[in-house]
Amino acid sequence: MYYGGIETGGTKMICAVGDGDGNIMGRVKIPTGMPDNTIPEMIDFFKTWDIKALGIGSFGPLDLKKNSVTYGQILNTPKEGWDGCDLVGQFERALGVPVALDTDVNVAILGEVKYGAAKGCESAIYITVGTGIGVGVFVSDRLLHGLTHPESGHILVERNPRDNFAGCCKCHRNCLEGLASGVALEKRYGVKAEKLYDREDVWELESDYLASAITNYILAYSPEKIVLWGGVMHQEKIFDMIREKAKKLLGGYITSPVFDNMADYIVKPGLGDDSGIVGACELAKMGV
Amino acid sequence: MYYGGIETGGTKMICAVGDGDGNIMGRVKIPTGMPDNTIPEMIDFFKTWDIKALGIGSFGPLDLKKNSVTYGQILNTPKEGWDGCDLVGQFERALGVPVALDTDVNVAILGEVKYGAAKGCESAIYITVGTGIGVGVFVSDRLLHGLTHPESGHILVERNPRDNFAGCCKCHRNCLEGLASGVALEKRYGVKAEKLYDREDVWELESDYLASAITNYILAYSPEKIVLWGGVMHQEKIFDMIREKAKKLLGGYITSPVFDNMADYIVKPGLGDDSGIVGACELAKMGV
């Protein structure tokens, strides 16, 4: 039995087919153009497989309310051409199988909870620090939805008084994404994050912001595991800085043995860069 | 069919019996002394009713992990005598009925979701701003637990640069409870909150902190309704200040019609001061 999975992205679409047990049997990457060209290419790939259902993890914002008239659509995204794109409807009609949709980060934590570093957890979160910052949330054994979906990458954090950077978020003066995303790093320092690896001051500030946000996620979600990844996290030392600072900020308020070994609490993904696509296939399986 | 409910507090214990449909059929208040005296008094009350189950909403921290050796106990509380008190075990043995335990704020949001201002919501939160600050969380149709239970009253907030008050939380330099609880107000200004109603500067600062935290709760939990109460909130004007500031801080990032009418989004409880005790009886019913 095969299940299709899609991870949408600003530059590429990953389409894959999984065996329902966490293994990817085939995949393609398709450059993200305009929907009218890109989506038919994606559909062509899935037509070569006999899939039972499709799961999509997408950039957002998304309408995930099943009783809404715009259910299954990408909402007001800045990505040209994709605003109002009916992801669920188009794939359902073309492939004739059930289609499930969730955020890119929600499917990533689903992949990690089922087959990765958070395997077996009833609650865990996936934080990606890349171009933007996103947080996928799995609590009470389910992916978190509500009014919309979690947007914890934008939580407000305390600005370092010496940080004069204006932030790169159009909506918030001092949200995490605006101060600590890859785009924020590039705008603050004038070069991309990977050119900054030797700059200690950069990672002191970056880990301050990330640890502060993670402390709030721990207080808010009470996760059993925190999976941390994304382009900005492709380096060793910042993990330990974040672990140490988050523990300090928690101040011993929550009592749990997990805080005795932070290296096993705030971790890299078990599935590497495949958390999202494996989770998308799992979402398909769950939807059937 | 009757269900028992308990709301524990630092000064009094509320014991009540509900009809399983949100109505309280009888209640007593018992001063909170030492467990050896107070708990037998509570047990005596419930023995006069034929209850099918008991639900307890308690101050914490609590051990809610059913497979833990200290399950059902109050953990390291500063309340003298109550550290390690086995709430679930004592009532189960004395009454011979199933006993369910959750935090005081979690049962409060349960009461509001079933019978109050958040009736019918699949996700909603209850914030109490009193002596301390607590947040009860109902998401994906369930009360939120994880590693422990939510502790969102202690999330870190951005300190107002003109606020020189050290905070009253022993664990955190700038958490919400430390800066905005009733105790914080009393320590910062030297008088109790109810003596400060005419001081505009007090409520400007207080609503800044609460709006900032509520913005983060909206981003993190995506609640369909926010119920706000507690001793400090027993006044009209601060509600509108918080609503307006939270909307401004969200910056239009999340699109939803609920933000068009904040007075119907951030609301007082529908059950007044009974959210917790009604929710405790409901917890009993759910546990059977």
Coordinates of C-alpha atoms in Angstrom, one line a residue:
Chain A
M1 CA 0.0 0.0 0.0
Y2 CA 1.5 3.4 -1.0
Y3 CA 0.8 6.8 0.3
G4 CA 1.7 10.1 -1.4
G5 CA 3.3 13.0 0.4
I6 CA 4.0 16.6 -0.7
E7 CA 6.2 19.2 1.0
T8 CA 5.6 22.6 -0.6
G9 CA 8.3 25.2 -0.5
G10 CA 9.0 28.6 -1.8
T11 CA 11.7 27.3 -4.2
K12 CA 10.8 23.6 -4.6
M13 CA 8.1 21.1 -4.2
I14 CA 9.0 17.7 -2.9
C15 CA 6.7 14.9 -4.0
A16 CA 7.3 11.4 -2.6
V17 CA 5.6 8.1 -2.1
G18 CA 5.9 6.2 1.1
D19 CA 5.2 2.6 2.1
G20 CA 3.1 3.6 5.2
D21 CA 5.9 2.5 7.5
G22 CA 8.1 5.5 7.3
N23 CA 10.1 4.5 4.2
I24 CA 10.2 6.7 1.1
M25 CA 9.9 4.5 -2.1
G26 CA 10.4 7.3 -4.7
R27 CA 10.6 11.1 -4.8
V28 CA 11.0 14.0 -7.2
K29 CA 11.8 17.7 -6.6
I30 CA 9.9 20.1 -8.8
P31 CA 10.9 23.8 -8.9
T32 CA 8.1 26.0 -7.5
G33 CA 6.8 28.1 -10.4
M34 CA 3.3 29.3 -10.9
P35 CA 0.5 26.8 -9.8
D36 CA -0.8 26.3 -13.3
N37 CA 2.5 24.8 -14.4
T38 CA 3.8 23.3 -11.1
I39 CA 0.7 21.4 -9.9
P40 CA 0.2 19.5 -13.1
E41 CA 3.8 18.4 -13.0
M42 CA 3.3 17.2 -9.4
I43 CA 0.1 15.4 -10.4
D44 CA 1.9 13.6 -13.2
F45 CA 4.4 12.2 -10.8
F46 CA 1.7 10.7 -8.5
K47 CA -0.1 9.2 -11.5
T48 CA 2.8 6.9 -12.0
W49 CA 2.1 5.3 -8.6
D50 CA -0.9 3.6 -7.2
I51 CA -1.4 5.7 -4.1
K52 CA -4.2 5.2 -1.7
A53 CA -4.2 8.8 -0.3
L54 CA -2.2 12.0 -0.3
G55 CA -0.8 14.1 2.5
I56 CA 0.4 17.7 2.0
G57 CA 2.6 19.7 4.3
S58 CA 2.5 23.3 3.1
F59 CA 3.8 26.8 3.8
G60 CA 0.9 28.9 5.0
P61 CA -1.2 30.4 6.1
L62 CA -3.6 27.6 5.4
D63 CA -7.3 27.2 5.8
L64 CA -7.7 23.9 7.8
K65 CA -11.3 24.3 8.9
K66 CA -13.2 21.6 7.2
N67 CA -16.5 23.5 7.3
S68 CA -15.0 26.6 5.7
V69 CA -15.7 27.6 2.1
T70 CA -11.9 28.1 1.6
Y71 CA -10.9 24.8 3.3
G72 CA -7.7 23.3 1.8
Q73 CA -6.5 26.6 0.3
I74 CA -3.3 28.6 0.8
L75 CA -4.5 32.0 2.1
N76 CA -2.9 35.4 1.9
T77 CA 0.7 34.2 1.2
P78 CA 3.2 36.7 -0.2
K79 CA 4.4 33.9 -2.7
E80 CA 3.2 35.2 -6.1
G81 CA 0.5 33.2 -7.7
W82 CA -0.2 30.9 -4.7
D83 CA -2.7 33.1 -2.8
G84 CA -6.0 31.3 -2.8
C85 CA -4.5 28.1 -4.4
D86 CA -6.9 25.2 -3.7
L87 CA -4.3 22.5 -2.9
V88 CA -6.7 19.9 -1.5
G89 CA -9.3 20.4 -4.3
Q90 CA -6.9 20.2 -7.2
F91 CA -5.2 17.1 -6.0
E92 CA -8.4 15.4 -5.0
R93 CA -10.0 15.9 -8.4
A94 CA -6.9 14.9 -10.4
L95 CA -6.0 11.9 -8.4
G96 CA -9.3 10.6 -7.0
V97 CA -7.9 9.8 -3.6
P98 CA -8.4 11.5 -0.2
V99 CA -6.2 14.4 0.4
A100 CA -5.1 15.7 3.9
L101 CA -3.5 19.0 4.5
D102 CA -1.5 20.5 7.3
T103 CA 1.3 23.0 7.8
D104 CA 4.9 22.1 6.8
V105 CA 6.0 22.1 10.4
N106 CA 3.0 20.1 11.7
V107 CA 3.8 17.3 9.3
A108 CA 7.5 17.5 10.3
I109 CA 6.7 16.9 13.9
L110 CA 4.3 14.1 12.8
G111 CA 7.2 12.4 11.0
E112 CA 9.5 12.8 14.0
V113 CA 6.8 11.5 16.5
K114 CA 6.1 8.4 14.4
Y115 CA 9.6 7.5 13.1
G116 CA 12.2 10.0 14.4
A117 CA 13.7 11.6 17.4
A118 CA 10.4 12.1 19.2
K119 CA 9.2 8.5 18.5
G120 CA 6.5 7.5 21.0
C121 CA 6.0 10.9 22.5
E122 CA 2.4 12.1 23.2
S123 CA 3.6 15.7 23.0
A124 CA 6.5 17.2 21.1
I125 CA 7.3 20.2 19.0
Y126 CA 9.4 20.8 15.8
I127 CA 11.1 24.1 15.4
T128 CA 12.6 25.1 12.1
V129 CA 14.9 28.1 12.0
G130 CA 15.5 28.8 8.3
T131 CA 14.4 31.6 6.0
G132 CA 11.5 32.0 8.5
I133 CA 10.8 30.3 11.8
G134 CA 8.0 27.8 12.2
V135 CA 6.8 25.5 15.0
G136 CA 4.9 22.3 14.5
V137 CA 2.9 21.2 17.5
F138 CA 1.8 17.7 18.5
V139 CA 0.0 17.6 21.8
S140 CA -2.4 15.1 23.4
D141 CA -1.4 12.7 20.7
R142 CA -2.7 15.0 17.9
L143 CA -1.5 17.8 15.7
L144 CA -2.6 21.1 17.1
H145 CA -5.2 23.2 15.3
G146 CA -7.6 25.8 16.6
L147 CA -8.9 29.0 15.3
T148 CA -6.2 28.5 12.6
H149 CA -2.9 26.7 13.2
P150 CA -0.1 27.5 15.6
E151 CA 2.1 30.5 14.6
S152 CA 4.6 30.2 17.4
G153 CA 7.5 31.3 15.2
H154 CA 6.1 34.8 15.6
I155 CA 5.8 34.9 19.4
L156 CA 7.0 38.1 20.9
V157 CA 10.4 37.9 22.7
E158 CA 12.3 40.3 24.8
R159 CA 14.5 42.4 22.7
N160 CA 18.2 42.5 23.7
P161 CA 18.7 46.2 24.7
R162 CA 21.9 46.3 22.6
D163 CA 20.2 44.9 19.5
N164 CA 19.3 47.9 17.3
F165 CA 18.2 45.8 14.3
A166 CA 14.6 46.8 13.4
G167 CA 13.5 43.2 12.8
C168 CA 12.4 41.8 9.5
C169 CA 8.8 40.9 10.3
K170 CA 6.2 43.2 8.7
C171 CA 3.7 42.6 11.4
H172 CA 5.6 42.5 14.6
R173 CA 8.3 44.8 16.1
N174 CA 9.9 42.1 18.2
C175 CA 8.8 38.6 17.2
L176 CA 11.1 35.6 17.1
E177 CA 11.0 35.3 13.3
G178 CA 11.7 39.0 12.9
L179 CA 14.7 38.9 15.1
A180 CA 16.2 35.4 14.7
S181 CA 15.3 33.9 11.3
G182 CA 17.8 33.4 8.5
V183 CA 16.4 36.5 6.8
A184 CA 16.8 38.5 10.1
L185 CA 20.5 37.4 10.4
E186 CA 21.2 38.3 6.8
K187 CA 19.6 41.7 7.1
R188 CA 21.2 42.5 10.5
Y189 CA 24.7 41.5 9.5
G190 CA 24.6 41.9 5.7
V191 CA 25.7 38.4 4.9
K192 CA 24.1 35.0 5.0
A193 CA 24.0 32.9 8.2
E194 CA 26.6 30.4 6.8
K195 CA 29.2 33.2 6.5
L196 CA 28.7 34.0 10.2
Y197 CA 29.7 30.7 11.8
D198 CA 32.9 32.2 13.4
R199 CA 31.2 35.2 14.8
E200 CA 30.7 34.5 18.5
D201 CA 28.6 37.6 19.2
V202 CA 26.1 36.5 16.5
W203 CA 25.4 33.2 18.1
E204 CA 25.3 34.6 21.6
L205 CA 22.4 36.9 20.5
E206 CA 20.8 34.2 18.3
S207 CA 20.8 31.6 21.1
D208 CA 19.5 34.2 23.5
Y209 CA 16.4 34.7 21.3
L210 CA 15.9 31.1 20.5
A211 CA 16.4 30.0 24.2
S212 CA 13.9 32.6 25.3
A213 CA 11.3 31.4 22.8
I214 CA 11.9 27.8 23.6
T215 CA 11.5 28.5 27.3
N216 CA 8.0 29.8 26.5
Y217 CA 7.2 26.8 24.3
I218 CA 8.2 24.5 27.2
L219 CA 5.9 26.5 29.6
A220 CA 3.1 26.6 27.1
Y221 CA 3.1 23.2 25.5
S222 CA 4.9 21.1 28.1
P223 CA 6.5 19.0 25.3
E224 CA 8.2 15.7 26.0
K225 CA 10.8 16.4 23.2
I226 CA 11.9 19.4 21.2
V227 CA 13.2 18.8 17.7
L228 CA 15.2 21.8 16.4
W229 CA 16.4 22.2 12.8
G230 CA 16.4 24.4 9.7
G231 CA 19.2 26.1 7.7
V232 CA 20.4 28.3 10.6
M233 CA 20.8 25.3 12.9
H234 CA 23.3 23.5 10.6
Q235 CA 26.1 23.9 13.1
E236 CA 27.1 22.2 16.2
K237 CA 27.8 24.8 18.9
I238 CA 24.5 26.7 19.0
F239 CA 22.6 23.6 20.2
D240 CA 24.5 23.5 23.5
M241 CA 24.2 27.3 23.9
I242 CA 20.4 27.1 23.5
R243 CA 20.1 24.0 25.8
E244 CA 22.1 25.7 28.6
K245 CA 20.3 29.1 28.3
A246 CA 16.8 27.5 28.1
K247 CA 17.5 25.5 31.3
K248 CA 18.7 28.7 33.0
L249 CA 15.7 30.7 31.9
L250 CA 13.3 27.9 33.2
G251 CA 14.9 28.6 36.6
G252 CA 14.0 25.2 38.0
Y253 CA 10.3 26.1 38.0
I254 CA 9.2 22.9 36.2
T255 CA 10.4 19.7 37.9
S256 CA 11.2 16.9 35.5
P257 CA 14.1 14.6 35.0
V258 CA 14.3 15.5 31.3
F259 CA 16.0 18.8 32.3
D260 CA 18.9 16.8 33.7
N261 CA 20.0 15.9 30.2
M262 CA 19.1 18.8 27.9
A263 CA 21.1 17.2 25.1
D264 CA 18.4 14.5 25.0
Y265 CA 15.6 17.0 25.3
I266 CA 16.4 19.6 22.6
V267 CA 17.6 17.5 19.7
K268 CA 18.2 17.3 16.0
P269 CA 15.6 15.5 13.9
G270 CA 15.9 11.7 13.7
L271 CA 14.9 11.9 10.0
G272 CA 17.4 14.6 9.0
D273 CA 15.8 16.7 6.3
D274 CA 13.1 14.2 5.6
S275 CA 10.9 14.8 8.7
G276 CA 8.4 16.8 6.6
I277 CA 8.1 14.4 3.6
V278 CA 7.9 11.3 5.8
G279 CA 5.3 13.1 8.0
A280 CA 3.3 14.1 4.9
C281 CA 3.0 10.5 3.8
E282 CA 2.0 9.6 7.4
L283 CA -0.7 12.3 7.3
A284 CA -2.0 10.6 4.1
K285 CA -2.2 7.3 5.9
M286 CA -3.9 8.8 9.0
G287 CA -6.5 10.4 6.7
V288 CA -7.7 7.2 5.2
Chain B
M1 CA -26.6 10.7 39.0
Y2 CA -24.3 12.9 41.1
Y3 CA -20.7 13.8 40.6
G4 CA -18.4 15.4 43.2
G5 CA -16.1 18.3 42.5
I6 CA -13.3 19.9 44.5
E7 CA -11.5 23.1 43.9
T8 CA -8.5 23.4 46.1
G9 CA -7.1 26.8 47.1
G10 CA -4.6 28.3 49.4
T11 CA -7.2 29.6 51.8
K12 CA -10.3 27.5 51.2
M13 CA -11.4 24.2 49.7
I14 CA -14.6 24.2 47.7
C15 CA -16.5 20.9 47.7
A16 CA -19.6 20.5 45.5
V17 CA -21.9 18.0 44.0
G18 CA -23.1 18.4 40.4
D19 CA -25.9 16.8 38.5
G20 CA -23.7 16.0 35.5
D21 CA -25.4 18.8 33.5
G22 CA -23.5 21.8 34.8
N23 CA -25.7 22.4 37.8
I24 CA -24.4 22.5 41.4
M25 CA -26.8 20.7 43.8
G26 CA -24.9 21.4 47.0
R27 CA -21.6 22.9 48.2
V28 CA -19.4 23.7 51.2
K29 CA -16.3 25.8 51.7
I30 CA -13.8 24.4 54.1
P31 CA -10.8 26.5 55.3
T32 CA -7.5 25.1 54.1
G33 CA -5.7 23.9 57.1
M34 CA -3.3 21.0 57.3
P35 CA -4.2 17.9 55.1
D36 CA -4.7 15.7 58.1
N37 CA -7.6 17.8 59.3
T38 CA -8.9 19.4 56.1
I39 CA -9.2 16.2 53.9
P40 CA -11.3 14.2 56.4
E41 CA -13.7 17.2 56.6
M42 CA -14.0 17.2 52.8
I43 CA -14.5 13.4 52.8
D44 CA -17.3 13.8 55.4
F45 CA -19.2 16.2 53.0
F46 CA -19.0 13.8 50.1
K47 CA -20.1 10.9 52.2
T48 CA -23.5 12.6 52.6
W49 CA -24.1 12.3 48.9
D50 CA -24.3 9.3 46.6
I51 CA -21.6 10.4 44.1
K52 CA -20.5 8.2 41.2
A53 CA -17.1 9.9 40.7
L54 CA -15.0 12.8 42.0
G55 CA -13.1 15.4 40.0
I56 CA -10.4 17.6 41.6
G57 CA -9.0 20.9 40.2
S58 CA -6.0 21.8 42.3
F59 CA -3.3 24.3 42.7
G60 CA 0.0 22.7 41.7
P61 CA 2.4 21.6 40.6
L62 CA 0.7 18.2 40.2
D63 CA 1.8 14.9 39.0
L64 CA -0.7 13.9 36.3
K65 CA 1.3 11.1 34.7
K66 CA -0.8 8.0 35.3
N67 CA 2.2 5.7 35.2
S68 CA 4.2 7.7 37.7
V69 CA 4.8 6.5 41.3
T70 CA 3.7 10.0 42.6
Y71 CA 0.6 10.2 40.3
G72 CA -2.2 12.2 41.8
Q73 CA 0.0 14.1 44.3
I74 CA 0.7 17.7 44.8
L75 CA 4.4 18.2 44.2
N76 CA 6.8 20.8 45.6
T77 CA 4.3 23.4 46.6
P78 CA 5.2 26.2 49.0
K79 CA 1.9 25.6 50.8
E80 CA 2.9 24.2 54.1
G81 CA 1.9 20.6 54.7
W82 CA 0.6 19.9 51.2
D83 CA 3.9 19.0 49.5
G84 CA 3.5 15.3 48.5
C85 CA -0.1 15.2 49.5
D86 CA -1.7 12.2 47.7
L87 CA -5.0 13.8 46.7
V88 CA -6.2 11.1 44.3
G89 CA -5.3 8.2 46.6
Q90 CA -6.8 9.6 49.7
F91 CA -10.2 10.4 48.2
E92 CA -10.3 7.1 46.2
R93 CA -9.7 5.0 49.3
A94 CA -12.2 7.0 51.4
L95 CA -15.0 7.3 48.9
G96 CA -14.6 4.1 46.8
V97 CA -15.2 6.0 43.5
P98 CA -13.0 6.9 40.6
V99 CA -11.1 10.2 41.2
A100 CA -9.8 12.4 38.4
L101 CA -7.3 15.2 38.9
D102 CA -6.2 18.2 36.9
T103 CA -5.0 21.8 37.5
D104 CA -7.4 24.4 38.9
V105 CA -7.2 26.4 35.6
N106 CA -7.6 23.3 33.4
V107 CA -10.9 22.4 35.1
A108 CA -11.9 26.1 34.9
I109 CA -11.6 26.0 31.1
L110 CA -13.4 22.7 31.0
G111 CA -16.3 24.2 32.8
E112 CA -16.4 27.2 30.4
V113 CA -16.1 25.0 27.3
K114 CA -18.9 22.7 28.4
Y115 CA -21.3 25.2 30.0
G116 CA -19.9 28.7 29.9
A117 CA -18.5 31.4 27.6
A118 CA -16.5 29.0 25.5
K119 CA -19.3 26.5 25.0
G120 CA -18.8 24.4 22.0
C121 CA -15.3 25.5 21.3
E122 CA -12.7 22.8 20.3
S123 CA -10.0 25.1 21.7
A124 CA -10.1 27.8 24.3
I125 CA -8.0 29.0 27.2
Y126 CA -8.8 30.3 30.7
I127 CA -6.5 32.9 32.2
T128 CA -6.8 33.8 35.9
V129 CA -5.0 36.9 37.1
G130 CA -5.2 36.7 40.9
T131 CA -2.6 36.1 43.6
G132 CA -0.7 34.2 40.9
I133 CA -1.4 33.8 37.1
G134 CA -2.6 30.5 35.7
V135 CA -3.6 29.4 32.3
G136 CA -5.9 26.4 31.6
V137 CA -5.6 25.0 28.1
F138 CA -8.2 23.0 26.1
V139 CA -7.1 22.2 22.6
S140 CA -8.1 19.5 20.0
D141 CA -11.1 18.9 22.3
R142 CA -9.0 17.9 25.3
L143 CA -7.3 19.4 28.3
L144 CA -3.6 19.9 27.5
H145 CA -1.0 17.8 29.4
G146 CA 2.5 16.8 28.3
L147 CA 5.7 16.5 30.2
T148 CA 3.7 18.0 33.1
H149 CA 0.9 20.5 32.6
P150 CA 0.9 24.0 31.0
E151 CA 2.6 26.7 33.1
S152 CA 1.9 29.6 30.8
G153 CA 1.3 32.0 33.6
H154 CA 5.1 32.0 33.8
I155 CA 6.0 32.8 30.2
L156 CA 8.7 35.4 29.7
V157 CA 7.4 38.8 28.6
E158 CA 9.2 41.9 27.5
R159 CA 9.9 44.1 30.4
N160 CA 8.8 47.7 30.1
P161 CA 12.1 49.6 30.2
R162 CA 10.6 52.1 32.7
D163 CA 9.5 49.3 35.1
N164 CA 12.1 49.0 37.8
F165 CA 10.2 46.5 39.9
A166 CA 12.3 43.4 40.4
G167 CA 9.4 41.0 39.9
C168 CA 8.0 38.6 42.5
C169 CA 8.7 35.2 40.9
K170 CA 11.5 33.3 42.6
C171 CA 12.4 31.5 39.4
H172 CA 12.1 34.0 36.6
R173 CA 13.4 37.6 36.2
N174 CA 10.7 38.7 33.8
C175 CA 7.8 36.2 33.7
L176 CA 4.2 37.3 33.5
E177 CA 3.3 36.1 37.0
G178 CA 6.3 37.9 38.4
L179 CA 5.4 41.2 36.8
A180 CA 1.6 41.2 36.6
S181 CA 0.0 39.0 39.3
G182 CA -1.9 40.4 42.2
V183 CA 1.2 39.8 44.4
A184 CA 3.4 41.7 41.9
L185 CA 1.0 44.7 41.9
E186 CA 0.9 44.8 45.7
K187 CA 4.7 44.5 45.9
R188 CA 5.3 47.1 43.2
Y189 CA 2.9 49.7 44.5
G190 CA 2.7 48.9 48.2
V191 CA -1.1 48.4 48.2
K192 CA -3.5 45.8 47.1
A193 CA -4.8 45.8 43.5
E194 CA -8.3 46.9 44.5
K195 CA -6.9 50.1 46.0
L196 CA -5.3 51.0 42.7
Y197 CA -8.4 51.1 40.5
D198 CA -8.0 54.9 39.9
R199 CA -4.4 54.8 38.9
E200 CA -4.2 54.9 35.1
D201 CA -0.5 54.3 34.9
V202 CA -1.0 51.0 36.8
W203 CA -3.5 49.6 34.3
E204 CA -1.5 50.9 31.3
L205 CA 1.4 48.8 32.4
E206 CA -0.7 45.9 33.6
S207 CA -2.6 45.7 30.3
D208 CA 0.7 45.9 28.4
Y209 CA 2.0 42.8 30.1
L210 CA -1.2 40.9 29.9
A211 CA -1.8 41.8 26.2
S212 CA 1.7 40.8 25.3
A213 CA 1.3 37.4 27.0
I214 CA -2.2 36.9 25.5
T215 CA -0.7 37.7 22.0
N216 CA 1.7 34.8 22.6
Y217 CA -1.1 32.5 23.7
I218 CA -3.0 33.3 20.6
L219 CA 0.0 32.6 18.4
A220 CA 0.8 29.4 20.3
Y221 CA -2.6 27.8 21.0
S222 CA -4.8 29.4 18.3
P223 CA -7.7 29.4 20.7
E224 CA -11.2 30.0 19.5
K225 CA -12.1 31.9 22.8
I226 CA -10.1 33.4 25.6
V227 CA -11.7 33.6 29.0
L228 CA -10.1 36.0 31.4
W229 CA -10.8 36.3 35.1
G230 CA -9.3 36.4 38.6
G231 CA -9.2 39.0 41.4
V232 CA -7.2 41.5 39.4
M233 CA -9.7 41.4 36.6
H234 CA -12.7 42.5 38.7
Q235 CA -12.9 45.8 36.9
E236 CA -14.3 46.9 33.6
K237 CA -11.8 49.1 31.9
I238 CA -8.8 46.8 31.7
F239 CA -10.7 44.3 29.5
D240 CA -10.9 46.8 26.6
M241 CA -7.3 48.0 27.1
I242 CA -6.1 44.4 26.8
R243 CA -8.3 43.6 23.8
E244 CA -7.1 46.7 21.9
K245 CA -3.5 46.1 22.7
A246 CA -3.5 42.4 21.9
K247 CA -5.1 43.1 18.5
K248 CA -2.4 45.8 17.8
L249 CA 0.4 43.4 18.9
L250 CA -1.0 40.6 16.6
G251 CA -0.4 43.1 13.8
G252 CA -2.9 41.5 11.4
Y253 CA -0.7 38.5 11.1
I254 CA -3.4 35.9 11.7
T255 CA -6.5 36.3 9.6
S256 CA -9.7 35.5 11.3
P257 CA -13.1 37.2 11.7
V258 CA -12.9 36.8 15.5
F259 CA -10.4 39.7 15.6
D260 CA -13.1 42.0 14.2
N261 CA -14.9 41.8 17.5
M262 CA -12.4 41.4 20.3
A263 CA -15.1 42.0 23.0
D264 CA -16.5 38.6 21.9
Y265 CA -13.1 37.0 21.8
I266 CA -11.4 37.9 25.1
V267 CA -14.3 37.5 27.5
K268 CA -15.3 37.2 31.1
P269 CA -16.3 33.7 32.2
G270 CA -19.9 32.6 31.6
L271 CA -20.0 30.8 34.9
G272 CA -18.7 33.7 37.0
D273 CA -16.6 32.3 39.9
D274 CA -18.0 28.8 39.4
S275 CA -16.0 27.8 36.2
G276 CA -13.6 25.7 38.3
I277 CA -16.1 23.9 40.5
V278 CA -18.4 23.2 37.6
G279 CA -15.4 22.0 35.6
A280 CA -14.3 19.7 38.5
C281 CA -17.7 18.0 38.5
E282 CA -17.4 17.7 34.7
L283 CA -14.0 16.1 35.1
A284 CA -15.5 13.5 37.4
K285 CA -18.2 12.7 34.8
M286 CA -15.6 12.4 32.0
G287 CA -13.5 10.1 34.1
V288 CA -16.2 7.5 34.6

